[in-house]
């Protein structure tokens, strides 16, 4: 498997995630220096799932990110395009309704979910704007979206250090815990190419989301974007 290029051909990215599925969650904890768990908690608070609500967790991978919503009493649908990730998730939590799906052509009806969320997956979708419109389509009027994605550190000196970590330290660290370190070279490069906070907010608004705002985590290494589907 060669490293996926930044044009993000879906079959390449899916195969890459299939390869790393077994150790994906462990690797994320290691390369994020333990921050990944804190980011998941911040997402859960932002989604604010309630008993009886329906939540779509897109790019859910093994379903680890979906567990907090289920514990809050919501009916959560973990959805991902990597069958390898879904198989690994089914081994760990067979009760989760893990669903195979493409972010640009979601297998759900209109106006189904009270909340939709995607963590560290929007960057891997070939047609980002199409995915944002699809998330809007399957959300109930008045429902919300929460996007957790790598972003741009807001403090200049830290931004430089972070960029050096991504390109120089991250791949060797990944090599110690992951069978396919090329996947994390792709990860580092895709993070550097990803839009900053205001640019992603503008794309959300263009897709039709209203009341768009964001909050920086870990100095802007990660940003939580939130928006609402307009009421009819």
PDB file of C-alpha atoms in Angstrom:
ATOM      1  CA  UNK A   1       0.000   0.000   0.000  1.00  0.00           C
ATOM      2  CA  UNK A   2       1.557   3.285  -1.071  1.00  0.00           C
ATOM      3  CA  UNK A   3       0.923   6.447   0.856  1.00  0.00           C
ATOM      4  CA  UNK A   4      -2.289   8.180  -0.180  1.00  0.00           C
ATOM      5  CA  UNK A   5      -1.660  11.468  -1.932  1.00  0.00           C
ATOM      6  CA  UNK A   6      -3.335  14.648  -0.778  1.00  0.00           C
ATOM      7  CA  UNK A   7      -6.008  14.463  -3.480  1.00  0.00           C
ATOM      8  CA  UNK A   8      -7.512  11.860  -1.148  1.00  0.00           C
ATOM      9  CA  UNK A   9      -8.659   9.120  -3.508  1.00  0.00           C
ATOM     10  CA  UNK A  10     -11.322   7.337  -1.420  1.00  0.00           C
ATOM     11  CA  UNK A  11     -10.171   3.756  -2.098  1.00  0.00           C
ATOM     12  CA  UNK A  12      -6.601   4.623  -1.069  1.00  0.00           C
ATOM     13  CA  UNK A  13      -7.645   6.311   2.155  1.00  0.00           C
ATOM     14  CA  UNK A  14     -10.067   3.492   3.039  1.00  0.00           C
ATOM     15  CA  UNK A  15      -7.357   0.864   2.453  1.00  0.00           C
ATOM     16  CA  UNK A  16      -4.911   2.854   4.548  1.00  0.00           C
ATOM     17  CA  UNK A  17      -7.316   2.963   7.492  1.00  0.00           C
ATOM     18  CA  UNK A  18      -8.104  -0.741   7.055  1.00  0.00           C
ATOM     19  CA  UNK A  19      -4.385  -1.415   7.555  1.00  0.00           C
ATOM     20  CA  UNK A  20      -4.120   0.526  10.820  1.00  0.00           C
ATOM     21  CA  UNK A  21      -7.509  -0.402  12.337  1.00  0.00           C
ATOM     22  CA  UNK A  22      -6.260  -2.790  15.037  1.00  0.00           C
ATOM     23  CA  UNK A  23      -3.947  -0.247  16.688  1.00  0.00           C
ATOM     24  CA  UNK A  24      -5.621   2.971  15.550  1.00  0.00           C
ATOM     25  CA  UNK A  25      -6.927   4.131  18.938  1.00  0.00           C
ATOM     26  CA  UNK A  26      -3.655   3.279  20.717  1.00  0.00           C
ATOM     27  CA  UNK A  27      -1.610   5.085  18.082  1.00  0.00           C
ATOM     28  CA  UNK A  28      -3.785   8.187  18.326  1.00  0.00           C
ATOM     29  CA  UNK A  29      -3.312   8.321  22.089  1.00  0.00           C
ATOM     30  CA  UNK A  30       0.455   8.039  21.700  1.00  0.00           C
ATOM     31  CA  UNK A  31       1.003  10.553  18.898  1.00  0.00           C
ATOM     32  CA  UNK A  32      -1.376  13.092  20.459  1.00  0.00           C
ATOM     33  CA  UNK A  33       0.611  12.851  23.721  1.00  0.00           C
ATOM     34  CA  UNK A  34      -2.564  11.836  25.538  1.00  0.00           C
ATOM     35  CA  UNK A  35      -4.668  14.731  24.269  1.00  0.00           C
ATOM     36  CA  UNK A  36      -6.965  12.545  22.122  1.00  0.00           C
ATOM     37  CA  UNK A  37      -9.033  11.454  25.114  1.00  0.00           C
ATOM     38  CA  UNK A  38      -9.479  15.052  26.245  1.00  0.00           C
ATOM     39  CA  UNK A  39     -10.598  16.016  22.738  1.00  0.00           C
ATOM     40  CA  UNK A  40     -13.193  13.216  22.723  1.00  0.00           C
ATOM     41  CA  UNK A  41     -14.575  14.522  26.031  1.00  0.00           C
ATOM     42  CA  UNK A  42     -14.822  18.038  24.581  1.00  0.00           C
ATOM     43  CA  UNK A  43     -16.729  16.671  21.586  1.00  0.00           C
ATOM     44  CA  UNK A  44     -19.162  14.839  23.865  1.00  0.00           C
ATOM     45  CA  UNK A  45     -19.843  18.037  25.808  1.00  0.00           C
ATOM     46  CA  UNK A  46     -20.367  20.034  22.608  1.00  0.00           C
ATOM     47  CA  UNK A  47     -22.721  17.460  21.070  1.00  0.00           C
ATOM     48  CA  UNK A  48     -24.654  17.349  24.359  1.00  0.00           C
ATOM     49  CA  UNK A  49     -26.511  14.153  23.466  1.00  0.00           C
ATOM     50  CA  UNK A  50     -29.743  13.584  25.380  1.00  0.00           C
ATOM     51  CA  UNK A  51     -31.748  10.435  26.092  1.00  0.00           C
ATOM     52  CA  UNK A  52     -33.948   9.554  23.121  1.00  0.00           C
ATOM     53  CA  UNK A  53     -32.033  11.695  20.639  1.00  0.00           C
ATOM     54  CA  UNK A  54     -30.503  10.271  17.467  1.00  0.00           C
ATOM     55  CA  UNK A  55     -26.841  11.038  16.851  1.00  0.00           C
ATOM     56  CA  UNK A  56     -24.832  10.309  13.707  1.00  0.00           C
ATOM     57  CA  UNK A  57     -21.127   9.804  14.422  1.00  0.00           C
ATOM     58  CA  UNK A  58     -19.506  10.009  11.003  1.00  0.00           C
ATOM     59  CA  UNK A  59     -15.962   8.710  10.437  1.00  0.00           C
ATOM     60  CA  UNK A  60     -16.465   6.827  13.686  1.00  0.00           C
ATOM     61  CA  UNK A  61     -13.767   4.266  12.926  1.00  0.00           C
ATOM     62  CA  UNK A  62     -13.905   1.537  15.566  1.00  0.00           C
ATOM     63  CA  UNK A  63     -16.747   3.305  17.378  1.00  0.00           C
ATOM     64  CA  UNK A  64     -14.661   4.579  20.297  1.00  0.00           C
ATOM     65  CA  UNK A  65     -15.885   8.127  19.656  1.00  0.00           C
ATOM     66  CA  UNK A  66     -19.509   6.923  19.719  1.00  0.00           C
ATOM     67  CA  UNK A  67     -19.472   5.445  23.211  1.00  0.00           C
ATOM     68  CA  UNK A  68     -19.973   8.738  25.141  1.00  0.00           C
ATOM     69  CA  UNK A  69     -23.170   9.487  23.186  1.00  0.00           C
ATOM     70  CA  UNK A  70     -24.555   6.027  23.961  1.00  0.00           C
ATOM     71  CA  UNK A  71     -23.672   6.462  27.637  1.00  0.00           C
ATOM     72  CA  UNK A  72     -25.636   9.737  27.611  1.00  0.00           C
ATOM     73  CA  UNK A  73     -28.720   7.777  26.525  1.00  0.00           C
ATOM     74  CA  UNK A  74     -28.815   8.726  22.848  1.00  0.00           C
ATOM     75  CA  UNK A  75     -29.258   6.305  19.963  1.00  0.00           C
ATOM     76  CA  UNK A  76     -25.940   6.672  18.166  1.00  0.00           C
ATOM     77  CA  UNK A  77     -25.141   5.418  14.669  1.00  0.00           C
ATOM     78  CA  UNK A  78     -21.378   5.045  14.100  1.00  0.00           C
ATOM     79  CA  UNK A  79     -20.703   5.335  10.360  1.00  0.00           C
ATOM     80  CA  UNK A  80     -17.421   4.894   8.487  1.00  0.00           C
ATOM     81  CA  UNK A  81     -16.189   3.997   4.989  1.00  0.00           C
ATOM     82  CA  UNK A  82     -13.376   1.736   6.226  1.00  0.00           C
ATOM     83  CA  UNK A  83     -14.662  -1.823   6.540  1.00  0.00           C
ATOM     84  CA  UNK A  84     -11.509  -2.741   8.447  1.00  0.00           C
ATOM     85  CA  UNK A  85     -12.292  -0.138  11.099  1.00  0.00           C
ATOM     86  CA  UNK A  86     -15.909  -1.296  11.346  1.00  0.00           C
ATOM     87  CA  UNK A  87     -14.890  -4.948  11.722  1.00  0.00           C
ATOM     88  CA  UNK A  88     -12.504  -4.018  14.535  1.00  0.00           C
ATOM     89  CA  UNK A  89     -15.259  -1.977  16.184  1.00  0.00           C
ATOM     90  CA  UNK A  90     -17.698  -4.887  15.935  1.00  0.00           C
ATOM     91  CA  UNK A  91     -15.244  -7.100  17.806  1.00  0.00           C
ATOM     92  CA  UNK A  92     -14.988  -4.596  20.641  1.00  0.00           C
ATOM     93  CA  UNK A  93     -18.598  -3.395  20.897  1.00  0.00           C
ATOM     94  CA  UNK A  94     -20.883  -5.771  18.985  1.00  0.00           C
ATOM     95  CA  UNK A  95     -23.990  -3.968  20.248  1.00  0.00           C
ATOM     96  CA  UNK A  96     -23.198  -0.753  18.361  1.00  0.00           C
ATOM     97  CA  UNK A  97     -25.119  -0.338  15.049  1.00  0.00           C
ATOM     98  CA  UNK A  98     -21.915   0.178  13.047  1.00  0.00           C
ATOM     99  CA  UNK A  99     -22.792   1.245   9.507  1.00  0.00           C
ATOM    100  CA  UNK A 100     -20.735   1.424   6.320  1.00  0.00           C
ATOM    101  CA  UNK A 101     -21.237   4.697   4.498  1.00  0.00           C
ATOM    102  CA  UNK A 102     -19.677   7.343   2.272  1.00  0.00           C
ATOM    103  CA  UNK A 103     -19.726  10.869   3.714  1.00  0.00           C
ATOM    104  CA  UNK A 104     -20.660  12.288   0.303  1.00  0.00           C
ATOM    105  CA  UNK A 105     -23.614   9.895  -0.144  1.00  0.00           C
ATOM    106  CA  UNK A 106     -24.925   9.070   3.291  1.00  0.00           C
ATOM    107  CA  UNK A 107     -27.267   6.034   3.527  1.00  0.00           C
ATOM    108  CA  UNK A 108     -29.866   7.890   5.605  1.00  0.00           C
ATOM    109  CA  UNK A 109     -33.119   9.710   4.921  1.00  0.00           C
ATOM    110  CA  UNK A 110     -33.592  13.473   5.218  1.00  0.00           C
ATOM    111  CA  UNK A 111     -34.107  15.114   8.626  1.00  0.00           C
ATOM    112  CA  UNK A 112     -33.297  12.040  10.760  1.00  0.00           C
ATOM    113  CA  UNK A 113     -30.707  13.075  13.347  1.00  0.00           C
ATOM    114  CA  UNK A 114     -30.848  15.539  16.229  1.00  0.00           C
ATOM    115  CA  UNK A 115     -27.064  15.902  16.067  1.00  0.00           C
ATOM    116  CA  UNK A 116     -24.349  14.936  13.608  1.00  0.00           C
ATOM    117  CA  UNK A 117     -20.662  14.896  14.395  1.00  0.00           C
ATOM    118  CA  UNK A 118     -17.383  13.984  12.766  1.00  0.00           C
ATOM    119  CA  UNK A 119     -14.018  13.878  14.519  1.00  0.00           C
ATOM    120  CA  UNK A 120     -10.744  13.869  12.581  1.00  0.00           C
ATOM    121  CA  UNK A 121     -12.467  12.537   9.487  1.00  0.00           C
ATOM    122  CA  UNK A 122     -13.656  15.482   7.418  1.00  0.00           C
ATOM    123  CA  UNK A 123     -10.066  16.099   6.336  1.00  0.00           C
ATOM    124  CA  UNK A 124     -10.030  12.657   4.698  1.00  0.00           C
ATOM    125  CA  UNK A 125     -13.157  13.195   2.595  1.00  0.00           C
ATOM    126  CA  UNK A 126     -12.392  13.917  -1.041  1.00  0.00           C
ATOM    127  CA  UNK A 127     -15.356  16.294  -1.497  1.00  0.00           C
ATOM    128  CA  UNK A 128     -15.504  18.229   1.769  1.00  0.00           C
ATOM    129  CA  UNK A 129     -18.278  20.625   0.755  1.00  0.00           C
ATOM    130  CA  UNK A 130     -20.477  17.772  -0.456  1.00  0.00           C
ATOM    131  CA  UNK A 131     -20.050  16.043   2.895  1.00  0.00           C
ATOM    132  CA  UNK A 132     -21.048  19.212   4.773  1.00  0.00           C
ATOM    133  CA  UNK A 133     -24.223  19.427   2.675  1.00  0.00           C
ATOM    134  CA  UNK A 134     -24.965  15.737   3.266  1.00  0.00           C
ATOM    135  CA  UNK A 135     -24.630  16.221   7.016  1.00  0.00           C
ATOM    136  CA  UNK A 136     -27.082  19.108   6.735  1.00  0.00           C
ATOM    137  CA  UNK A 137     -29.527  16.980   4.726  1.00  0.00           C
ATOM    138  CA  UNK A 138     -29.763  14.185   7.318  1.00  0.00           C
ATOM    139  CA  UNK A 139     -30.074  16.594  10.278  1.00  0.00           C
ATOM    140  CA  UNK A 140     -33.461  17.642  11.635  1.00  0.00           C
ATOM    141  CA  UNK A 141     -34.339  21.351  11.344  1.00  0.00           C
ATOM    142  CA  UNK A 142     -32.895  22.985  14.446  1.00  0.00           C
ATOM    143  CA  UNK A 143     -30.411  20.138  14.849  1.00  0.00           C
ATOM    144  CA  UNK A 144     -26.699  20.656  15.301  1.00  0.00           C
ATOM    145  CA  UNK A 145     -23.352  19.689  13.836  1.00  0.00           C
ATOM    146  CA  UNK A 146     -20.089  19.378  15.764  1.00  0.00           C
ATOM    147  CA  UNK A 147     -16.849  18.988  13.834  1.00  0.00           C
ATOM    148  CA  UNK A 148     -13.610  18.188  15.640  1.00  0.00           C
ATOM    149  CA  UNK A 149     -10.618  18.538  13.359  1.00  0.00           C
ATOM    150  CA  UNK A 150      -6.959  19.404  13.425  1.00  0.00           C
ATOM    151  CA  UNK A 151      -6.449  23.097  12.789  1.00  0.00           C
ATOM    152  CA  UNK A 152      -3.862  25.865  13.021  1.00  0.00           C
ATOM    153  CA  UNK A 153      -2.248  26.861  16.347  1.00  0.00           C
ATOM    154  CA  UNK A 154      -3.025  30.484  17.087  1.00  0.00           C
ATOM    155  CA  UNK A 155       0.364  31.420  18.613  1.00  0.00           C
ATOM    156  CA  UNK A 156       3.089  31.844  15.997  1.00  0.00           C
ATOM    157  CA  UNK A 157       6.081  30.305  17.851  1.00  0.00           C
ATOM    158  CA  UNK A 158       3.986  27.299  18.884  1.00  0.00           C
ATOM    159  CA  UNK A 159       2.737  26.920  15.306  1.00  0.00           C
ATOM    160  CA  UNK A 160       6.345  26.526  14.147  1.00  0.00           C
ATOM    161  CA  UNK A 161       7.146  23.925  16.818  1.00  0.00           C
ATOM    162  CA  UNK A 162       3.931  22.053  16.019  1.00  0.00           C
ATOM    163  CA  UNK A 163       4.700  21.949  12.305  1.00  0.00           C
ATOM    164  CA  UNK A 164       8.148  20.525  13.018  1.00  0.00           C
ATOM    165  CA  UNK A 165       6.624  17.872  15.299  1.00  0.00           C
ATOM    166  CA  UNK A 166       4.127  16.865  12.622  1.00  0.00           C
ATOM    167  CA  UNK A 167       6.655  16.413   9.860  1.00  0.00           C
ATOM    168  CA  UNK A 168       9.710  15.189  11.777  1.00  0.00           C
ATOM    169  CA  UNK A 169       8.642  13.491  15.016  1.00  0.00           C
ATOM    170  CA  UNK A 170       5.207  12.090  14.290  1.00  0.00           C
ATOM    171  CA  UNK A 171       6.155   9.475  11.634  1.00  0.00           C
ATOM    172  CA  UNK A 172       8.979   7.911  13.751  1.00  0.00           C
ATOM    173  CA  UNK A 173       6.683   7.806  16.795  1.00  0.00           C
ATOM    174  CA  UNK A 174       3.939   6.176  14.715  1.00  0.00           C
ATOM    175  CA  UNK A 175       6.449   3.605  13.450  1.00  0.00           C
ATOM    176  CA  UNK A 176       6.926   2.267  16.986  1.00  0.00           C
ATOM    177  CA  UNK A 177       3.235   1.470  17.505  1.00  0.00           C
ATOM    178  CA  UNK A 178       1.741   1.190  14.015  1.00  0.00           C
ATOM    179  CA  UNK A 179       2.183  -1.364  11.239  1.00  0.00           C
ATOM    180  CA  UNK A 180       1.716   1.273   8.513  1.00  0.00           C
ATOM    181  CA  UNK A 181       3.626   4.447   9.429  1.00  0.00           C
ATOM    182  CA  UNK A 182       3.038   5.810   5.919  1.00  0.00           C
ATOM    183  CA  UNK A 183      -0.521   6.429   7.049  1.00  0.00           C
ATOM    184  CA  UNK A 184       0.809   8.928   9.568  1.00  0.00           C
ATOM    185  CA  UNK A 185       3.008  10.654   7.019  1.00  0.00           C
ATOM    186  CA  UNK A 186      -0.212  11.227   5.092  1.00  0.00           C
ATOM    187  CA  UNK A 187      -1.857  12.385   8.329  1.00  0.00           C
ATOM    188  CA  UNK A 188       0.865  14.964   8.959  1.00  0.00           C
ATOM    189  CA  UNK A 189       0.758  16.309   5.412  1.00  0.00           C
ATOM    190  CA  UNK A 190      -3.042  16.463   5.319  1.00  0.00           C
ATOM    191  CA  UNK A 191      -3.091  18.456   8.577  1.00  0.00           C
ATOM    192  CA  UNK A 192      -0.708  21.029   7.137  1.00  0.00           C
ATOM    193  CA  UNK A 193      -2.899  21.413   4.041  1.00  0.00           C
ATOM    194  CA  UNK A 194      -6.203  21.683   5.927  1.00  0.00           C
ATOM    195  CA  UNK A 195      -8.065  25.060   6.122  1.00  0.00           C
ATOM    196  CA  UNK A 196      -7.692  27.128   9.267  1.00  0.00           C
ATOM    197  CA  UNK A 197     -10.539  27.895  11.658  1.00  0.00           C
ATOM    198  CA  UNK A 198     -12.158  30.863   9.809  1.00  0.00           C
ATOM    199  CA  UNK A 199     -11.881  29.073   6.445  1.00  0.00           C
ATOM    200  CA  UNK A 200     -13.665  25.957   7.712  1.00  0.00           C
ATOM    201  CA  UNK A 201     -16.346  28.122   9.350  1.00  0.00           C
ATOM    202  CA  UNK A 202     -16.934  29.817   5.994  1.00  0.00           C
ATOM    203  CA  UNK A 203     -17.346  26.439   4.293  1.00  0.00           C
ATOM    204  CA  UNK A 204     -19.918  25.398   6.894  1.00  0.00           C
ATOM    205  CA  UNK A 205     -21.883  28.577   6.270  1.00  0.00           C
ATOM    206  CA  UNK A 206     -21.685  28.070   2.502  1.00  0.00           C
ATOM    207  CA  UNK A 207     -23.081  24.550   2.942  1.00  0.00           C
ATOM    208  CA  UNK A 208     -26.148  26.014   4.678  1.00  0.00           C
ATOM    209  CA  UNK A 209     -25.335  25.770   8.383  1.00  0.00           C
ATOM    210  CA  UNK A 210     -26.256  28.758  10.569  1.00  0.00           C
ATOM    211  CA  UNK A 211     -24.910  30.186  13.845  1.00  0.00           C
ATOM    212  CA  UNK A 212     -21.475  28.771  13.009  1.00  0.00           C
ATOM    213  CA  UNK A 213     -18.796  29.221  15.659  1.00  0.00           C
ATOM    214  CA  UNK A 214     -15.635  27.474  16.801  1.00  0.00           C
ATOM    215  CA  UNK A 215     -13.578  26.916  19.921  1.00  0.00           C
ATOM    216  CA  UNK A 216      -9.855  26.151  19.952  1.00  0.00           C
ATOM    217  CA  UNK A 217      -8.479  23.205  21.902  1.00  0.00           C
ATOM    218  CA  UNK A 218      -4.808  22.735  22.841  1.00  0.00           C
ATOM    219  CA  UNK A 219      -3.898  26.177  21.543  1.00  0.00           C
ATOM    220  CA  UNK A 220      -5.570  25.637  18.188  1.00  0.00           C
ATOM    221  CA  UNK A 221      -3.978  22.267  17.398  1.00  0.00           C
ATOM    222  CA  UNK A 222      -7.594  21.129  17.254  1.00  0.00           C
ATOM    223  CA  UNK A 223     -10.745  23.188  16.760  1.00  0.00           C
ATOM    224  CA  UNK A 224     -14.366  22.373  17.539  1.00  0.00           C
ATOM    225  CA  UNK A 225     -16.730  23.889  14.972  1.00  0.00           C
ATOM    226  CA  UNK A 226     -20.450  23.982  15.668  1.00  0.00           C
ATOM    227  CA  UNK A 227     -23.483  24.976  13.621  1.00  0.00           C
ATOM    228  CA  UNK A 228     -27.248  24.533  13.403  1.00  0.00           C
ATOM    229  CA  UNK A 229     -29.637  23.552  10.640  1.00  0.00           C
ATOM    230  CA  UNK A 230     -32.048  26.450  10.046  1.00  0.00           C
ATOM    231  CA  UNK A 231     -35.636  25.924  11.160  1.00  0.00           C
ATOM    232  CA  UNK A 232     -38.207  25.747   8.379  1.00  0.00           C
TER     233      UNK A 232
END
